[in-house]
CSV table of C-alpha atoms in Angstrom, one decimal:
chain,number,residue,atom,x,y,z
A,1,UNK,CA,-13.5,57.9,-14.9
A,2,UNK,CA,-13.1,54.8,-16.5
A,3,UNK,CA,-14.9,51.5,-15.4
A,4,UNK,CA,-11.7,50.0,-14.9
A,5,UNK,CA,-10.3,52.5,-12.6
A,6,UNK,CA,-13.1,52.5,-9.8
A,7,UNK,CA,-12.6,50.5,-6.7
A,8,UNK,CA,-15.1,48.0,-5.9
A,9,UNK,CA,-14.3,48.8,-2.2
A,10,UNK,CA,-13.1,51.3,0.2
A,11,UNK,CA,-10.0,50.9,1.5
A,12,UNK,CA,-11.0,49.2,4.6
A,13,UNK,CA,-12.8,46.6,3.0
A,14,UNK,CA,-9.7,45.9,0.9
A,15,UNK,CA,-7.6,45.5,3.8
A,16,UNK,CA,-10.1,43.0,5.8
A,17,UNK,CA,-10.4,41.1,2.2
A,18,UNK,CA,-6.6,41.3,1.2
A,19,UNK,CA,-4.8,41.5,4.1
A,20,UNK,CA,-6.9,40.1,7.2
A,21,UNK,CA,-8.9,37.5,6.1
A,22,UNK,CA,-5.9,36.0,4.3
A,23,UNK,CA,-3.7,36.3,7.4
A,24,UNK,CA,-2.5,32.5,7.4
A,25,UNK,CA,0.7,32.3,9.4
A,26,UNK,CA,1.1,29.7,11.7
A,27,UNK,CA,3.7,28.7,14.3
A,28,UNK,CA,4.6,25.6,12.8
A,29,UNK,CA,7.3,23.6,15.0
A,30,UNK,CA,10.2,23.5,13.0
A,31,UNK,CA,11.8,20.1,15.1
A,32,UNK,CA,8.5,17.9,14.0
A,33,UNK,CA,7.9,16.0,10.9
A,34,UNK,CA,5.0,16.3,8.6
A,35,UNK,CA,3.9,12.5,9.9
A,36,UNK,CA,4.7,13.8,13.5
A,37,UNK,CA,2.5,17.0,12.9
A,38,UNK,CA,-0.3,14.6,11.6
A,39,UNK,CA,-0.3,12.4,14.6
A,40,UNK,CA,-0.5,15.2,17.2
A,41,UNK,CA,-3.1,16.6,15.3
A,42,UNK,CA,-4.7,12.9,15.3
A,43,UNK,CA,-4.9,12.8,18.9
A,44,UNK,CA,-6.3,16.2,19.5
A,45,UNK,CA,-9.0,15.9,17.4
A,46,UNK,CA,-9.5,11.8,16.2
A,47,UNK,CA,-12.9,11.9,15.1
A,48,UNK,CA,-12.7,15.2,12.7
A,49,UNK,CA,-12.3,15.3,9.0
A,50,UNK,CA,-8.8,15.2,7.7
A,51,UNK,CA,-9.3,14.2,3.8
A,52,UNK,CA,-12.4,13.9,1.6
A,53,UNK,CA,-12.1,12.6,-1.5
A,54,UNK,CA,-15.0,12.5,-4.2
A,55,UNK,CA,-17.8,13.1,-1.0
A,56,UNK,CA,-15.7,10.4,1.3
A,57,UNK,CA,-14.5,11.5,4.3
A,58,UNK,CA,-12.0,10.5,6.6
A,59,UNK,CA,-11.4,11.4,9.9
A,60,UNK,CA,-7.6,12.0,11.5
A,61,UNK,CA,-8.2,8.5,13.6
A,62,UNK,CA,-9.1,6.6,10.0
A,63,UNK,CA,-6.1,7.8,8.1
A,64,UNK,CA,-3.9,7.5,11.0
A,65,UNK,CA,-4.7,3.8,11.6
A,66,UNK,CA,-4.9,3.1,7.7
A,67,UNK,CA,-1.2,5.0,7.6
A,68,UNK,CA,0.2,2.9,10.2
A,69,UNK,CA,-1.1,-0.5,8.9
A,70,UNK,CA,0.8,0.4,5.6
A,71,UNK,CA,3.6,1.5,7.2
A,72,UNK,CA,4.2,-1.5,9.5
A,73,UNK,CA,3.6,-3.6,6.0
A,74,UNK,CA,6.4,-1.8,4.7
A,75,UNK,CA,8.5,-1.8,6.9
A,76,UNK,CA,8.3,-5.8,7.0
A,77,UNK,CA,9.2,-5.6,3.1
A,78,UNK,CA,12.3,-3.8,3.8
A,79,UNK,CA,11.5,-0.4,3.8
A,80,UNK,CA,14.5,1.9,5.3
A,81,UNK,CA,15.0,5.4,6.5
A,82,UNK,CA,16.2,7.8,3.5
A,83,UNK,CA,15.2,5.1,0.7
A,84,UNK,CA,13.0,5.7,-1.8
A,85,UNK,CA,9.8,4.8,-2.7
A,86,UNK,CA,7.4,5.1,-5.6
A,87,UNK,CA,3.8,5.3,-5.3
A,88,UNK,CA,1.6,5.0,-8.3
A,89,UNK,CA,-1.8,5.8,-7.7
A,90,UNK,CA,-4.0,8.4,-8.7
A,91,UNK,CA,-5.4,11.2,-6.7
A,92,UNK,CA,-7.5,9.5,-4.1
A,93,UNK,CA,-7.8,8.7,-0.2
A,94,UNK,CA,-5.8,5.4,-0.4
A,95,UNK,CA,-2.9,8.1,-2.1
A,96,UNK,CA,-2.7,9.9,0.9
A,97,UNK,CA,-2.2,7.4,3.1
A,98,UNK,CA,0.1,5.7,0.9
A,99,UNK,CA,2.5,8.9,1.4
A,100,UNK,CA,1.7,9.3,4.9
A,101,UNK,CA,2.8,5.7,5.5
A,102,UNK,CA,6.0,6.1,3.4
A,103,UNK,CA,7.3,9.0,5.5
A,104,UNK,CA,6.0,7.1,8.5
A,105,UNK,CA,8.4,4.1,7.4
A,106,UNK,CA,10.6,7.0,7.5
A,107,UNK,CA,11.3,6.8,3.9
A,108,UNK,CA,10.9,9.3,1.3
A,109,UNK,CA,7.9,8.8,-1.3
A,110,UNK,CA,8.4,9.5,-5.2
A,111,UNK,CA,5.2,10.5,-6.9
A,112,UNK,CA,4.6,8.2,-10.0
A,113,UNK,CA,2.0,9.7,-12.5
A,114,UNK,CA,-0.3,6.7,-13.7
A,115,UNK,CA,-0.7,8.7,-17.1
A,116,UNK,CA,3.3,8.7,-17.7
A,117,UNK,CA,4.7,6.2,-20.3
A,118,UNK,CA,5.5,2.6,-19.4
């Protein structure tokens, strides 16, 4: 037989590795918002990770209060449900709490790559 043709493992190895170990269905409530979702989450469990960026790490109770400090700030610069609003930042923490306060200001967030011509 060919090299290629063997099987690394037997079939119920495959099915632990392919099937089981990569069972990721979740009831997700289909009434909630993403920002909604993140909150709940933020009260169950405050004081574990939620992002890490570049070996920083910030917990559910960090982002959530940075979040809602942008959001209140703009909302007091006009920000409306359904409008629009860039954000222009590269990948970083600050990033996602920028778009975690833009749909908490219930509006939606437009991605703005930094790299992109003026």
């Amino acid at each position: 037989a060919r090299l290629s043709e063997l099987s690394l493992l037997d079939e119920a190895e495959k099915r632990r590795i392919v099937y089981e170990w990569n069972e990721t269905v979740l009831d997700v409530p289909q009434d909630k918002t993403v920002h909604e979702l993140f909150e709940a989450q933020a009260l169950r469990a405050p004081d574990r990770g939620a992002a890490v960026y570049n070996g920083v790490q910030w917990t559910y109770k960090e982002l959530n209060a940075r979040a809602n400090r942008l959001a209140r700030l703009l909302i007091e610069k006009g920000a409306r449900p359904e409008q629009r609003i860039g954000i222009m930042v590269k990948p970083s923490l600050e990033m996602a709490a920028g778009v975690l306060a833009i749909l908490k200001a219930g509006a939606a967030y437009v991605p703005i790559d930094p790299g992109y011509p003026a």
